[in-house]
Tab-separated table of C-alpha atoms and ligand atoms in Angstrom:
chain	number	residue	atom	x	y	z
A	1	MET	CA	-13.580	-110.770	10.828
A	2	GLU	CA	-10.433	-111.321	11.547
A	3	ILE	CA	-9.231	-115.173	11.375
A	4	LYS	CA	-6.148	-116.610	12.840
A	5	VAL	CA	-4.681	-119.882	12.447
A	6	CYS	CA	-2.863	-120.993	15.649
A	7	LYS	CA	-0.461	-123.957	15.531
A	8	PHE	CA	0.770	-125.535	19.005
A	9	GLY	CA	3.970	-127.640	19.028
A	10	GLY	CA	4.890	-130.452	21.039
A	11	THR	CA	6.003	-128.609	24.252
A	12	SER	CA	2.676	-126.776	24.376
A	13	CYS	CA	0.698	-130.022	24.207
A	14	ALA	CA	3.001	-132.387	26.578
A	15	ASP	CA	0.459	-132.714	29.250
A	16	SER	CA	-2.888	-131.501	30.498
A	17	ARG	CA	-1.701	-128.380	32.433
A	18	VAL	CA	0.166	-126.812	29.587
A	19	ILE	CA	-3.071	-127.666	27.215
A	20	GLU	CA	-5.252	-125.904	29.771
A	21	LYS	CA	-2.648	-122.838	29.085
A	22	VAL	CA	-2.610	-123.484	25.192
A	23	ALA	CA	-7.052	-123.358	25.958
A	24	GLU	CA	-6.684	-120.132	27.335
A	25	ILE	CA	-4.736	-118.782	24.692
A	26	ILE	CA	-7.301	-120.020	22.028
A	27	LYS	CA	-10.230	-118.839	23.983
A	28	SER	CA	-8.679	-115.421	24.961
A	29	GLN	CA	-9.294	-114.028	20.897
A	30	GLU	CA	-12.482	-114.947	19.044
A	31	SER	CA	-10.283	-114.631	15.839
A	32	ARG	CA	-8.260	-117.743	16.767
A	33	LYS	CA	-10.625	-120.078	14.901
A	34	TYR	CA	-8.468	-122.614	13.360
A	35	VAL	CA	-5.920	-124.662	15.520
A	36	VAL	CA	-3.382	-126.731	14.518
A	37	VAL	CA	-1.459	-129.096	16.802
A	38	SER	CA	1.368	-131.311	17.085
A	39	ALA	CA	1.678	-134.448	19.272
A	40	PRO	CA	2.703	-134.100	22.696
A	41	GLY	CA	6.288	-133.622	23.049
A	42	LYS	CA	8.723	-133.783	25.925
A	43	ARG	CA	7.556	-132.739	29.371
A	44	TYR	CA	10.877	-132.715	30.888
A	45	SER	CA	14.499	-133.114	29.084
A	46	ALA	CA	14.683	-136.821	29.536
A	47	ASP	CA	11.268	-137.459	28.220
A	48	GLU	CA	10.056	-139.281	24.741
A	49	LYS	CA	8.131	-137.792	22.591
A	50	ILE	CA	4.864	-139.165	21.577
A	51	THR	CA	6.096	-139.356	17.740
A	52	ASP	CA	9.300	-140.685	18.675
A	53	MET	CA	7.466	-143.530	20.677
A	54	LEU	CA	5.072	-143.969	17.736
A	55	TYR	CA	8.132	-144.432	15.084
A	56	ALA	CA	9.105	-147.133	17.740
A	57	LEU	CA	6.341	-148.974	17.925
A	58	ALA	CA	5.777	-149.629	14.221
A	59	ALA	CA	9.269	-150.815	14.280
A	60	GLU	CA	8.364	-153.239	17.222
A	61	ALA	CA	5.404	-154.424	14.886
A	62	ALA	CA	7.332	-154.797	11.817
A	63	GLU	CA	9.978	-156.745	14.001
A	64	ASN	CA	7.402	-159.194	15.740
A	65	GLY	CA	3.737	-158.326	15.606
A	66	GLU	CA	3.453	-156.786	18.656
A	67	CYS	CA	3.415	-153.203	20.162
A	68	ALA	CA	4.382	-154.322	23.908
A	69	ASN	CA	5.199	-150.989	24.769
A	70	PHE	CA	1.628	-149.283	23.624
A	71	TYR	CA	0.778	-148.871	27.229
A	72	LYS	CA	3.161	-145.716	27.318
A	73	ILE	CA	1.212	-144.080	24.975
A	74	THR	CA	-2.131	-144.832	26.512
A	75	GLU	CA	-0.474	-143.709	29.934
A	76	ARG	CA	0.487	-140.086	28.205
A	77	TYR	CA	-3.339	-140.173	26.981
A	78	THR	CA	-5.194	-140.869	29.733
A	79	GLU	CA	-3.504	-138.577	32.095
A	80	ILE	CA	-4.171	-135.862	29.405
A	81	VAL	CA	-8.041	-136.954	29.511
A	82	ASN	CA	-8.287	-137.230	32.827
A	83	GLY	CA	-6.182	-134.203	34.007
A	84	LEU	CA	-8.656	-132.099	31.717
A	85	GLY	CA	-11.779	-133.528	33.323
A	86	ILE	CA	-13.046	-134.818	29.492
A	87	LYS	CA	-15.683	-137.298	29.882
A	88	GLU	CA	-14.566	-138.968	26.498
A	89	ASP	CA	-13.988	-142.843	26.702
A	90	ILE	CA	-10.746	-143.035	24.163
A	91	PHE	CA	-9.898	-146.472	24.923
A	92	PRO	CA	-11.963	-148.264	21.906
A	93	VAL	CA	-9.528	-145.692	19.563
A	94	LEU	CA	-6.200	-146.635	21.215
A	95	GLU	CA	-7.357	-150.079	20.890
A	96	GLU	CA	-8.150	-149.888	17.343
A	97	ILE	CA	-4.795	-147.594	16.824
A	98	LYS	CA	-2.740	-150.431	18.515
A	99	THR	CA	-4.176	-153.215	16.556
A	100	THR	CA	-3.536	-151.296	13.088
A	101	ILE	CA	-0.019	-150.807	13.656
A	102	GLU	CA	0.436	-154.529	15.015
A	103	LYS	CA	-1.094	-155.528	11.654
A	104	THR	CA	0.175	-153.097	9.451
A	105	ALA	CA	3.703	-151.778	10.955
A	106	ASP	CA	3.250	-148.905	8.584
A	107	LYS	CA	5.309	-146.144	9.920
A	108	ASP	CA	3.499	-142.991	8.373
A	109	TYR	CA	0.028	-144.206	10.175
A	110	ALA	CA	1.548	-144.937	13.381
A	111	ALA	CA	3.610	-141.462	13.799
A	112	SER	CA	0.514	-139.676	12.363
A	113	ARG	CA	-1.899	-141.088	15.209
A	114	GLY	CA	-0.197	-138.756	17.887
A	115	GLU	CA	-1.500	-135.657	16.371
A	116	PHE	CA	-5.000	-137.230	15.335
A	117	LEU	CA	-5.411	-138.317	19.330
A	118	ASN	CA	-4.263	-135.026	19.947
A	119	ALA	CA	-6.455	-132.869	17.978
A	120	MET	CA	-9.427	-135.182	19.119
A	121	ILE	CA	-8.849	-134.271	22.680
A	122	PHE	CA	-8.316	-130.749	21.922
A	123	ALA	CA	-11.354	-130.418	19.583
A	124	LYS	CA	-13.529	-132.027	22.891
A	125	TYR	CA	-11.902	-129.767	25.262
A	126	LEU	CA	-12.625	-126.897	23.451
A	127	GLY	CA	-16.059	-127.196	21.820
A	128	PHE	CA	-14.451	-126.908	18.291
A	129	GLU	CA	-15.020	-129.367	15.536
A	130	PHE	CA	-12.510	-131.959	14.798
A	131	VAL	CA	-11.603	-131.800	11.292
A	132	ASP	CA	-9.093	-135.067	10.512
A	133	ALA	CA	-6.249	-133.891	8.077
A	134	ALA	CA	-6.542	-137.324	6.388
A	135	GLU	CA	-9.344	-135.735	4.596
A	136	ILE	CA	-8.361	-132.289	3.704
A	137	ILE	CA	-4.446	-132.441	3.398
A	138	LYS	CA	-3.737	-134.785	0.075
A	139	PHE	CA	-0.750	-135.909	-1.508
A	140	ASN	CA	0.182	-137.089	-5.167
A	141	ASP	CA	1.130	-140.725	-5.580
A	142	ASN	CA	5.060	-139.354	-5.988
A	143	GLY	CA	4.424	-137.971	-2.031
A	144	THR	CA	4.374	-134.033	-2.978
A	145	LEU	CA	1.557	-132.151	-1.806
A	146	ASN	CA	-1.172	-132.167	-4.274
A	147	GLU	CA	-1.855	-128.114	-3.569
A	148	ASP	CA	-5.063	-128.016	-6.088
A	149	VAL	CA	-6.930	-130.991	-4.427
A	150	THR	CA	-6.025	-129.783	-1.158
A	151	TYR	CA	-6.951	-126.306	-1.281
A	152	GLN	CA	-10.128	-127.051	-2.450
A	153	LEU	CA	-10.812	-129.325	0.208
A	154	CYS	CA	-9.399	-127.271	3.030
A	155	ARG	CA	-11.599	-124.527	1.701
A	156	LYS	CA	-14.999	-126.064	1.185
A	157	ARG	CA	-14.489	-128.148	4.632
A	158	LEU	CA	-13.721	-125.434	6.546
A	159	SER	CA	-15.935	-122.987	5.500
A	160	LYS	CA	-18.661	-124.738	7.166
A	161	VAL	CA	-17.061	-124.717	10.416
A	162	LYS	CA	-17.144	-121.716	12.974
A	163	ASN	CA	-14.138	-122.992	14.987
A	164	ALA	CA	-11.962	-126.265	14.273
A	165	VAL	CA	-8.688	-128.311	15.406
A	166	ILE	CA	-6.944	-130.101	12.826
A	167	PRO	CA	-4.178	-132.579	13.433
A	168	GLY	CA	-0.747	-131.287	12.162
A	169	PHE	CA	1.870	-133.104	10.185
A	170	TYR	CA	0.053	-135.765	8.130
A	171	GLY	CA	-2.412	-135.987	5.460
A	172	SER	CA	-3.447	-138.925	3.090
A	173	TYR	CA	-2.922	-139.989	-0.832
A	174	ALA	CA	-5.917	-140.218	-3.322
A	175	ASN	CA	-6.478	-143.726	-2.067
A	176	GLY	CA	-6.844	-142.455	1.603
A	177	LYS	CA	-3.496	-144.021	2.727
A	178	ILE	CA	-1.853	-141.937	5.416
A	179	LYS	CA	1.330	-139.914	4.630
A	180	THR	CA	3.425	-137.401	6.997
A	181	PHE	CA	5.398	-134.991	6.284
A	182	SER	CA	9.157	-134.640	7.139
A	183	ARG	CA	9.451	-134.278	10.762
A	184	GLY	CA	8.364	-131.183	12.348
A	185	GLY	CA	5.690	-130.870	9.854
A	186	SER	CA	2.823	-129.924	11.850
A	187	ASP	CA	4.382	-126.122	10.899
A	188	ILE	CA	3.474	-126.717	7.240
A	189	THR	CA	-0.244	-127.870	8.020
A	190	GLY	CA	-0.419	-124.640	9.867
A	191	ALA	CA	0.589	-122.816	7.026
A	192	ILE	CA	-1.612	-124.637	4.728
A	193	ILE	CA	-4.539	-124.454	6.756
A	194	ALA	CA	-3.891	-120.590	7.170
A	195	ARG	CA	-3.323	-119.887	3.106
A	196	ALA	CA	-6.682	-121.832	2.498
A	197	VAL	CA	-8.527	-119.533	5.080
A	198	ASN	CA	-6.827	-116.795	4.112
A	199	ALA	CA	-5.751	-115.905	7.664
A	200	SER	CA	-4.506	-112.383	8.796
A	201	VAL	CA	-1.458	-114.000	10.924
A	202	TYR	CA	-0.340	-117.520	11.149
A	203	GLU	CA	0.523	-118.003	14.939
A	204	ASN	CA	3.143	-120.635	15.623
A	205	TRP	CA	2.921	-121.152	19.125
A	206	THR	CA	5.861	-123.054	20.540
A	207	ASP	CA	8.381	-122.846	23.853
A	208	VAL	CA	10.764	-119.949	23.067
A	209	ASN	CA	10.088	-115.852	22.697
A	210	GLY	CA	10.920	-116.131	18.647
A	211	PHE	CA	13.728	-116.126	16.364
A	212	MET	CA	16.667	-115.731	18.088
A	213	THR	CA	19.990	-114.011	16.137
A	214	ALA	CA	22.621	-117.018	17.053
A	215	ASP	CA	22.244	-120.380	18.070
A	216	PRO	CA	21.686	-119.974	21.975
A	217	ARG	CA	23.926	-123.361	22.644
A	218	ILE	CA	26.779	-121.372	21.162
A	219	VAL	CA	26.153	-117.815	22.152
A	220	LYS	CA	24.545	-117.088	25.741
A	221	ASN	CA	21.195	-115.394	25.711
A	222	PRO	CA	21.186	-114.424	22.184
A	223	THR	CA	18.583	-111.396	21.159
A	224	ILE	CA	15.457	-111.911	19.672
A	225	ILE	CA	14.493	-111.202	16.445
A	226	ASP	CA	11.322	-108.631	16.418
A	227	GLU	CA	10.813	-108.830	12.936
A	228	LEU	CA	12.374	-110.808	9.783
A	229	SER	CA	11.096	-111.034	6.016
A	230	TYR	CA	10.521	-114.596	4.434
A	231	ARG	CA	13.780	-114.392	2.526
A	232	GLU	CA	15.780	-114.249	5.478
A	233	LEU	CA	14.231	-116.788	7.305
A	234	ARG	CA	14.294	-118.804	4.693
A	235	GLU	CA	18.176	-118.171	4.657
A	236	LEU	CA	18.679	-119.128	8.636
A	237	ALA	CA	16.208	-121.340	8.565
A	238	TYR	CA	17.979	-123.339	5.584
A	239	MET	CA	21.540	-122.818	7.430
A	240	GLY	CA	20.437	-124.331	10.666
A	241	ALA	CA	17.935	-121.974	12.686
A	242	THR	CA	15.501	-124.690	13.375
A	243	VAL	CA	12.126	-122.774	15.136
A	244	LEU	CA	10.045	-123.605	12.175
A	245	HIS	CA	9.896	-125.888	9.683
A	246	PRO	CA	12.279	-124.739	6.218
A	247	GLU	CA	9.016	-125.559	4.068
A	248	SER	CA	6.572	-123.942	6.584
A	249	ILE	CA	7.423	-120.738	4.894
A	250	PHE	CA	5.948	-121.470	1.191
A	251	PRO	CA	2.238	-121.719	1.506
A	252	VAL	CA	2.086	-118.400	3.522
A	253	ARG	CA	4.701	-116.569	1.613
A	254	ILE	CA	2.530	-116.751	-1.773
A	255	ALA	CA	-0.496	-115.400	0.074
A	256	ARG	CA	1.669	-112.676	1.790
A	257	ILE	CA	0.330	-114.137	5.365
A	258	PRO	CA	2.953	-112.857	8.046
A	259	ILE	CA	3.994	-115.908	10.740
A	260	ASN	CA	3.925	-114.789	14.607
A	261	VAL	CA	6.283	-117.133	16.536
A	262	LYS	CA	5.084	-116.819	20.234
A	263	ASN	CA	5.681	-118.614	23.374
A	264	THR	CA	3.066	-120.372	24.842
A	265	PHE	CA	4.360	-119.821	28.485
A	266	GLU	CA	4.797	-116.404	27.955
A	267	PRO	CA	2.004	-115.402	26.037
A	268	GLU	CA	2.288	-111.393	26.590
A	269	ASN	CA	5.847	-111.327	24.714
A	270	LYS	CA	5.408	-110.090	21.129
A	271	GLY	CA	7.367	-112.772	19.683
A	272	THR	CA	8.911	-112.564	16.265
A	273	MET	CA	7.104	-111.236	13.526
A	274	ILE	CA	8.079	-112.712	9.549
A	275	VAL	CA	6.657	-110.811	6.940
A	276	PRO	CA	7.128	-109.756	3.360
A	277	PHE	CA	9.896	-107.795	2.343
A	278	GLU	CA	7.673	-104.689	1.547
A	279	LYS	CA	5.756	-105.081	5.144
A	280	ARG	CA	8.741	-104.693	6.748
A	281	THR	CA	8.839	-101.961	9.799
A	282	ASP	CA	12.369	-101.961	10.648
A	283	THR	CA	14.107	-100.967	7.953
A	284	ASN	CA	17.089	-99.498	9.813
A	285	LYS	CA	18.432	-102.914	10.640
A	286	ILE	CA	21.557	-104.035	9.021
A	287	ILE	CA	22.078	-107.608	10.360
A	288	THR	CA	19.284	-109.623	11.215
A	289	GLY	CA	20.844	-112.962	12.632
A	290	VAL	CA	24.159	-115.489	11.974
A	291	ALA	CA	23.316	-119.170	11.449
A	292	GLY	CA	25.394	-122.042	10.284
A	293	ARG	CA	26.094	-125.647	9.932
A	294	LYS	CA	28.917	-128.170	10.147
A	295	GLY	CA	29.450	-131.054	7.508
A	296	PHE	CA	30.693	-129.746	4.168
A	297	THR	CA	33.617	-130.771	2.227
A	298	ILE	CA	35.268	-128.482	-0.445
A	299	ILE	CA	36.696	-129.919	-3.502
A	300	THR	CA	39.169	-127.282	-5.044
A	301	LEU	CA	40.038	-127.769	-8.809
A	302	GLU	CA	43.010	-125.541	-10.595
A	303	LYS	CA	44.409	-125.579	-14.257
A	304	SER	CA	46.001	-122.600	-15.971
A	305	MET	CA	43.759	-121.001	-18.331
A	306	MET	CA	40.654	-122.306	-16.761
A	307	ASN	CA	38.523	-118.916	-17.168
A	308	GLY	CA	39.108	-119.572	-21.114
A	309	GLU	CA	37.764	-122.925	-21.448
A	310	LEU	CA	34.546	-123.341	-22.618
A	311	GLY	CA	32.226	-125.779	-21.048
A	312	PHE	CA	34.830	-126.153	-17.984
A	313	ALA	CA	31.954	-125.420	-15.479
A	314	SER	CA	29.328	-127.665	-17.390
A	315	LYS	CA	31.269	-130.730	-17.201
A	316	ILE	CA	31.856	-130.921	-13.869
A	317	LEU	CA	28.368	-130.135	-13.282
A	318	SER	CA	26.943	-133.177	-15.549
A	319	VAL	CA	29.556	-135.309	-13.258
A	320	LEU	CA	27.650	-134.146	-10.185
A	321	GLU	CA	24.350	-134.549	-11.970
A	322	LYS	CA	25.331	-137.944	-12.896
A	323	TYR	CA	26.032	-139.127	-9.349
A	324	LYS	CA	22.718	-136.879	-8.127
A	325	VAL	CA	24.844	-134.838	-5.725
A	326	SER	CA	23.793	-131.129	-5.586
A	327	PHE	CA	26.355	-128.145	-4.561
A	328	GLU	CA	25.883	-125.285	-2.024
A	329	HIS	CA	28.155	-122.756	-3.672
A	330	MET	CA	30.854	-122.686	-6.311
A	331	PRO	CA	33.343	-119.523	-5.937
A	332	THR	CA	35.201	-119.457	-8.738
A	333	GLY	CA	38.740	-117.445	-9.586
A	334	ILE	CA	40.587	-117.202	-12.433
A	335	ASP	CA	42.186	-120.724	-12.536
A	336	THR	CA	40.448	-121.907	-9.615
A	337	LEU	CA	36.817	-123.475	-9.140
A	338	SER	CA	35.501	-124.648	-5.996
A	339	LEU	CA	32.578	-127.125	-5.051
A	340	VAL	CA	31.253	-126.784	-1.706
A	341	ILE	CA	28.895	-129.469	-0.854
A	342	ASP	CA	26.857	-131.148	1.673
A	343	ASN	CA	28.980	-134.074	3.344
A	344	ASN	CA	25.330	-136.218	3.170
A	345	GLU	CA	25.458	-135.691	-0.658
A	346	LEU	CA	28.804	-137.273	-0.890
A	347	LYS	CA	28.540	-140.282	0.886
A	348	GLY	CA	30.970	-143.094	-0.292
A	349	LYS	CA	30.969	-141.120	-4.040
A	350	LEU	CA	33.662	-138.571	-3.092
A	351	ASP	CA	36.504	-140.834	-4.750
A	352	GLU	CA	34.491	-141.539	-7.894
A	353	ILE	CA	33.458	-138.082	-8.753
A	354	VAL	CA	36.968	-136.814	-8.245
A	355	LYS	CA	38.102	-139.541	-10.602
A	356	GLU	CA	35.268	-138.208	-13.031
A	357	ILE	CA	35.763	-134.869	-12.947
A	358	GLU	CA	39.862	-135.674	-13.458
A	359	ALA	CA	38.765	-137.538	-16.466
A	360	ALA	CA	36.418	-135.036	-17.923
A	361	VAL	CA	38.245	-131.493	-17.293
A	362	LYS	CA	42.096	-133.045	-16.624
A	363	PRO	CA	42.660	-130.190	-14.089
A	364	ASP	CA	46.512	-129.510	-13.050
A	365	HIS	CA	45.696	-129.989	-9.100
A	366	VAL	CA	42.612	-131.181	-6.980
A	367	GLU	CA	42.624	-130.250	-3.511
A	368	ILE	CA	40.017	-131.956	-0.725
A	369	THR	CA	38.938	-129.837	2.192
A	370	PRO	CA	36.867	-131.657	4.311
A	371	ASP	CA	35.210	-130.717	8.147
A	372	ILE	CA	33.881	-127.468	6.506
A	373	ALA	CA	31.234	-125.527	8.639
A	374	LEU	CA	29.207	-122.940	6.655
A	375	ILE	CA	28.059	-119.198	8.553
A	376	ALA	CA	25.609	-117.234	6.853
A	377	THR	CA	25.330	-113.479	8.688
A	378	VAL	CA	21.896	-112.443	7.146
A	379	GLY	CA	20.295	-109.129	6.551
A	380	HIS	CA	18.683	-106.899	3.894
A	381	GLY	CA	20.258	-103.982	5.618
A	382	MET	CA	23.464	-104.920	4.216
A	383	ALA	CA	22.669	-104.176	0.788
A	384	ARG	CA	22.939	-100.338	1.542
A	385	LYS	CA	26.005	-100.462	3.731
A	386	ILE	CA	29.133	-100.093	2.947
A	387	GLY	CA	31.667	-101.885	5.046
A	388	THR	CA	29.401	-105.443	6.455
A	389	ALA	CA	31.577	-107.719	4.749
A	390	SER	CA	34.921	-106.115	6.119
A	391	LYS	CA	33.530	-105.854	9.788
A	392	ILE	CA	33.194	-109.743	9.236
A	393	PHE	CA	36.177	-110.505	8.053
A	394	LYS	CA	37.931	-108.166	10.519
A	395	THR	CA	36.088	-109.736	13.615
A	396	LEU	CA	37.113	-113.317	12.525
A	397	TYR	CA	40.877	-112.335	11.909
A	398	ASP	CA	40.456	-110.811	15.507
A	399	ALA	CA	39.299	-113.919	16.620
A	400	ASP	CA	42.068	-115.838	14.587
A	401	VAL	CA	39.644	-117.822	12.386
A	402	ASN	CA	41.203	-118.449	8.926
A	403	ILE	CA	38.498	-118.035	6.087
A	404	ARG	CA	38.317	-121.053	3.861
A	405	MET	CA	35.438	-119.736	1.490
A	406	ILE	CA	33.565	-116.714	0.906
A	407	ASP	CA	30.506	-115.905	-0.888
A	408	GLN	CA	28.044	-113.219	-1.151
A	409	GLY	CA	24.782	-113.606	-3.519
A	410	SER	CA	24.122	-110.948	-5.880
A	411	SER	CA	20.950	-110.208	-3.690
A	412	GLU	CA	23.437	-108.570	-1.126
A	413	MET	CA	21.599	-109.940	1.700
A	414	ASN	CA	23.639	-112.472	3.300
A	415	ILE	CA	27.619	-112.983	3.650
A	416	ILE	CA	28.519	-116.699	3.496
A	417	VAL	CA	32.093	-117.684	5.134
A	418	GLY	CA	33.565	-121.061	4.997
A	419	VAL	CA	35.721	-121.971	8.076
A	420	GLU	CA	37.249	-125.317	9.545
A	421	GLU	CA	35.108	-126.960	11.963
A	422	LYS	CA	37.024	-126.797	14.683
A	423	ASP	CA	36.569	-122.991	14.093
A	424	TYR	CA	32.788	-123.176	14.035
A	425	GLU	CA	31.645	-121.971	17.358
A	426	LYS	CA	34.592	-119.403	17.597
A	427	SER	CA	33.338	-117.823	14.672
A	428	ILE	CA	29.700	-117.449	15.715
A	429	LYS	CA	30.509	-115.923	18.913
A	430	ALA	CA	32.772	-113.386	17.473
A	431	ILE	CA	30.175	-112.248	14.662
A	432	TYR	CA	27.432	-112.120	17.590
A	433	ALA	CA	29.680	-110.007	19.424
A	434	GLY	CA	31.011	-107.944	16.758
A	435	LEU	CA	27.880	-107.603	14.871
A	436	LEU	CA	24.630	-108.437	17.006
A	437	SER	CA	24.911	-107.894	20.183
A	438	GLU	CA	24.744	-103.700	20.419
B	1	LIG	N1	5.188	-134.681	15.732
B	1	LIG	C1	5.687	-134.541	14.716
B	1	LIG	C2	7.278	-134.319	14.851
B	1	LIG	O1	7.823	-134.539	16.196
B	1	LIG	C3	5.490	-133.136	13.783
B	1	LIG	C4	5.611	-132.102	14.456
B	1	LIG	O2	5.804	-132.088	15.843
B	1	LIG	O3	5.293	-131.035	14.003
B	1	LIG	O4	8.121	-134.355	13.964
């Protein structure tokens, strides 16, 4: 029988009314057997997310051993339980959570309780079994996922239940101590469960109709991407498209399980399908989307006859390694080499790094260009099609944007340009209008 794993994000669980909608979605298909939930998110834009409130409570407890604001958590869940008409006394559980946070001020434990409580309530409302993620998602002592144990436990536990609700976002170490993924990590839990039960599809329910071809904060009403490959998703997500947690793709990609991003508020909309490269149905498309990020610095080194100097790049990279700095791109010319580095990596280290690089390779000239934005135009189709790069450059030229760096991966599925941050929005708009809006 077909099995679907459905993950519902924070806005899909924000209050009892939305949860009723979600329950309808789940019940409308028998194959929706395993449900992963986030903590309740914002009900309106100025509202607070439960997870943020829980982190604040842990901070409050660390400061003075108290959680005076815990009443806000109680209020939110009481509304949900009453609104859904569930006859369940959640007060003893809430009390225990409050006491534990006050005693331990443990951030991970506190944050995880948003999902924990929500999954308990969902399970009760749906008549599904509640399976605690702490039992089946296991971390190594160094904080990485213990895949072998996790998949073994998930399979063993879930093979015995017909339907289950599992809280997203957290698991536990071997000793039972709670550990969360990074923010937005319920997406990862959903992907792990999908792989564990060998789902036919991993449905990721959110509040938009799918992945957009460009950032809607910059481009007005960008089109939705019907279908994209895991690789394209990875490129777009890494560069800033934020519908899914970037790490959530790995478990399903290994198992070749498609991800369907869908909208809880428009369930009939087919959303975006993320599929293995070989399973794409729309193979005529050239560009899939454009995404970008601000906050990079370019270090350019110039030295005559650099291309003949053995070990030039390796000496530079050793300096970066020493300072634990990773770089994004390294475009080279005959006598020049540039490093494009995320500012977060460089924080407080730039001067020292430049000094050491100067000592190591004695360049004729070093230039630092701060405030750079990177923009990736992504699509498998450009590998077969002549002229995509020239179209991008012409579009940017027409928009009066100076391109500071160009990089095209050898897979020919993306072209990355570096522009000054002040030109970032203008460039995204221009590329969208020139290549994506037809
Ligand atoms: N509730 C967590 C967060 O806000 C995890 C999630 O929603 O995926 O980051």
